[in-house]
């Protein structure tokens, strides 16, 4: 298991927070670019990622940045860039180098914030995050484990949706092809999926009540999510990196 997966989920939230706050107020290109590169290197080296995820991080995201830089550049006020070499001129529309640089800075800023959030998003699970909130931040376990039960609903709903689709295919239910047919099929899944969700929620509520969930102010933990020295090292390292970028 690579090092990012061994860290406490809270450390992977606390570490990039100053950098994300800094990026909200930056207007240059270098600062978000440094964080983008550093975060990508950290994810590739320290996280166990699927080939599809690597493809998105290393190829798709740079392509999205390129498209967003042009999109934001087109909407940039020409008065902000002053006299700048013209890249494209179509009738009254003039797309200059300065406008593209402004769009590139905005695109990199948004991308770097998303990548920083992915440090924890790609290497932590929802249940571990809930457990760490309860154990380290003393969030009331009634709230935490209610959220944990909600996380468990997602794979359950996915399974029930697959069962409903298979049942429709077995019965030969078909509304044809095209977007209208897709909308009709999706609408047909809503009622049985909602009914299954209500039944499952009732069973979970009865199971929690039968086990006296919430009867005491505290409870014991089966899985301990510890906050170790390596978590503090990771936080201090990331904050130091942020400070160096600010000074440079």
XYZ file of C-alpha atoms in Angstrom:
248
model
C 0.000 0.000 0.000
C 1.420 3.378 -1.011
C 1.975 6.143 1.495
C -1.080 8.303 0.744
C -3.394 5.392 1.517
C -1.743 4.930 4.935
C -2.423 8.499 6.044
C -5.358 9.594 8.154
C -8.122 11.120 5.972
C -8.139 14.285 8.096
C -4.450 14.903 7.379
C -5.176 14.758 3.641
C -7.824 17.443 4.153
C -5.836 19.681 6.505
C -2.613 19.593 4.463
C -3.892 21.176 1.206
C -6.340 23.613 2.830
C -3.895 26.574 3.047
C -2.868 26.018 -0.564
C -6.493 25.929 -1.694
C -7.207 29.144 0.213
C -4.152 30.773 -1.372
C -5.215 29.758 -4.869
C -8.543 31.528 -4.463
C -6.682 34.868 -4.459
C -3.875 34.239 -6.950
C -3.931 35.687 -10.441
C -0.580 34.495 -11.824
C 0.201 31.346 -13.788
C 3.224 30.048 -11.868
C 1.518 29.432 -8.493
C -1.305 27.139 -9.670
C 1.054 25.473 -12.157
C 3.474 24.542 -9.359
C 0.649 23.082 -7.278
C -0.731 21.187 -10.279
C 2.639 19.568 -11.007
C 3.385 18.835 -7.349
C -0.050 17.297 -6.787
C 0.135 15.161 -9.920
C 3.566 13.848 -8.902
C 2.281 13.134 -5.399
C -0.749 11.234 -6.711
C 1.230 9.195 -9.238
C 3.929 8.278 -6.723
C 1.929 7.980 -3.518
C -1.455 6.599 -4.612
C -2.511 3.309 -6.096
C -4.476 4.482 -9.136
C -6.225 2.608 -11.900
C -5.056 2.976 -15.477
C -8.214 4.905 -16.335
C -7.630 7.358 -13.485
C -4.017 7.873 -14.575
C -5.217 8.527 -18.115
C -7.609 11.184 -16.843
C -4.979 12.839 -14.647
C -2.148 12.891 -17.165
C -3.952 13.371 -20.487
C -7.584 14.400 -20.082
C -7.015 17.097 -17.437
C -4.307 18.919 -19.484
C -6.685 18.858 -22.455
C -9.453 20.322 -20.294
C -7.074 23.041 -19.085
C -6.255 23.917 -22.700
C -9.939 24.160 -23.627
C -10.801 26.201 -20.522
C -7.908 28.583 -21.125
C -9.361 29.465 -24.523
C -12.924 29.647 -23.177
C -12.004 31.935 -20.288
C -9.706 33.949 -22.546
C -12.501 34.702 -24.984
C -14.593 36.171 -22.165
C -11.728 38.247 -20.785
C -12.219 41.995 -20.893
C -9.808 43.397 -23.543
C -9.154 46.403 -21.288
C -7.467 44.092 -18.773
C -4.782 42.909 -21.185
C -3.999 46.165 -22.985
C -1.862 45.979 -26.126
C -1.018 42.341 -26.782
C -0.170 40.318 -29.888
C -3.251 38.992 -31.662
C -3.569 35.220 -31.965
C -6.890 35.010 -33.824
C -9.027 37.737 -35.312
C -12.478 36.933 -36.695
C -14.434 40.043 -37.613
C -14.787 42.208 -34.508
C -13.519 39.436 -32.225
C -9.808 39.634 -31.392
C -8.232 36.869 -29.300
C -4.906 38.077 -27.970
C -2.003 36.467 -26.156
C -2.794 38.475 -23.025
C -6.406 37.249 -22.991
C -5.224 33.660 -23.398
C -2.764 34.050 -20.517
C -5.544 35.371 -18.277
C -7.729 32.418 -19.280
C -4.843 30.019 -18.684
C -4.281 31.395 -15.174
C -7.973 30.946 -14.347
C -8.060 27.415 -15.759
C -4.930 26.406 -13.857
C -6.304 27.897 -10.645
C -9.515 25.875 -10.858
C -7.665 22.715 -11.878
C -5.138 22.975 -9.065
C -7.922 23.316 -6.469
C -9.630 20.212 -7.857
C -6.367 18.252 -7.899
C -5.612 19.225 -4.306
C -9.044 17.955 -3.295
C -8.328 14.680 -5.108
C -5.426 13.936 -2.739
C -7.950 12.866 -0.159
C -10.726 11.974 -2.565
C -8.762 9.323 -4.451
C -6.954 7.821 -1.474
C -9.586 7.812 1.305
C -12.903 6.047 1.709
C -16.083 7.574 3.026
C -16.327 5.242 6.038
C -12.725 5.993 7.064
C -13.401 9.726 6.830
C -16.496 9.381 9.010
C -14.617 7.285 11.569
C -11.774 9.794 11.725
C -14.248 12.653 12.206
C -15.830 10.796 15.104
C -12.559 9.669 16.686
C -10.296 12.699 16.165
C -12.658 15.683 15.855
C -15.198 14.318 18.341
C -18.123 14.655 15.959
C -21.154 13.059 17.690
C -21.298 9.447 16.635
C -25.049 9.733 16.057
C -24.303 12.112 13.181
C -21.180 10.316 11.996
C -22.627 6.853 11.783
C -25.809 8.138 10.220
C -23.586 9.490 7.441
C -21.767 6.144 7.365
C -25.090 4.352 6.873
C -25.862 6.778 4.031
C -22.556 5.852 2.355
C -23.658 2.224 2.483
C -26.820 3.081 0.594
C -24.960 3.959 -2.612
C -23.727 0.451 -3.591
C -27.080 -0.940 -2.481
C -28.951 1.384 -4.842
C -26.547 0.540 -7.652
C -27.245 -3.163 -7.160
C -31.000 -2.609 -7.064
C -30.847 -0.503 -10.226
C -29.006 -3.341 -11.996
C -31.682 -5.797 -10.829
C -34.467 -3.534 -12.104
C -32.784 -3.174 -15.490
C -32.320 -6.924 -15.798
C -35.972 -7.472 -14.840
C -37.064 -5.058 -17.572
C -34.925 -6.862 -20.132
C -36.264 -10.275 -19.080
C -39.830 -9.009 -19.496
C -39.013 -7.571 -22.896
C -39.804 -4.001 -21.897
C -38.333 -1.661 -24.505
C -39.162 1.932 -25.348
C -36.988 2.044 -28.461
C -33.810 4.022 -28.964
C -32.820 7.646 -28.788
C -32.846 10.309 -26.066
C -36.634 10.241 -25.606
C -36.587 6.472 -25.143
C -33.728 6.809 -22.658
C -35.726 9.336 -20.627
C -38.759 7.022 -20.691
C -36.698 4.049 -19.512
C -35.082 6.106 -16.751
C -38.499 7.306 -15.559
C -39.585 3.671 -15.388
C -36.753 2.908 -12.970
C -37.675 5.673 -10.517
C -40.737 4.132 -8.803
C -39.322 0.637 -8.095
C -35.968 2.125 -7.062
C -37.693 4.548 -4.674
C -39.799 1.743 -3.208
C -36.686 -0.376 -2.643
C -34.909 2.583 -1.049
C -37.763 3.128 1.410
C -37.846 -0.554 2.349
C -34.074 -0.610 2.859
C -34.169 2.574 4.966
C -36.863 1.070 7.190
C -34.825 -2.094 7.703
C -31.705 -0.096 8.584
C -33.648 2.096 11.027
C -35.166 -0.950 12.746
C -31.756 -2.636 12.964
C -30.186 0.476 14.536
C -33.047 0.815 17.030
C -32.862 -2.853 17.986
C -29.155 -2.401 18.788
C -29.876 0.657 20.962
C -28.067 3.026 18.647
C -27.864 6.452 20.304
C -28.768 5.232 23.772
C -25.414 6.349 25.222
C -23.359 9.492 24.769
C -20.257 7.540 23.706
C -19.555 4.182 22.136
C -16.666 1.847 21.523
C -15.016 1.604 18.112
C -14.330 -1.559 16.201
C -11.997 0.118 13.690
C -9.509 2.666 14.982
C -8.308 5.326 12.543
C -5.190 6.614 14.278
C -3.568 9.994 13.757
C 0.133 9.145 13.714
C 3.395 11.049 13.437
C 3.502 10.508 9.680
C 0.256 12.453 9.387
C 1.831 15.438 11.134
C 4.914 15.111 8.911
C 2.709 15.160 5.810
C 0.812 18.229 7.023
C 3.979 20.136 7.948
C 5.593 19.203 4.611
C 2.616 20.439 2.619
C 2.327 23.649 4.616
C 6.067 24.253 4.148
C 5.653 23.705 0.395
C 2.815 26.235 0.371
C 4.933 28.753 2.276
C 7.847 28.306 -0.154
C 5.561 28.870 -3.133
C 4.182 32.035 -1.506
C 7.669 33.402 -0.839
C 8.845 32.640 -4.356
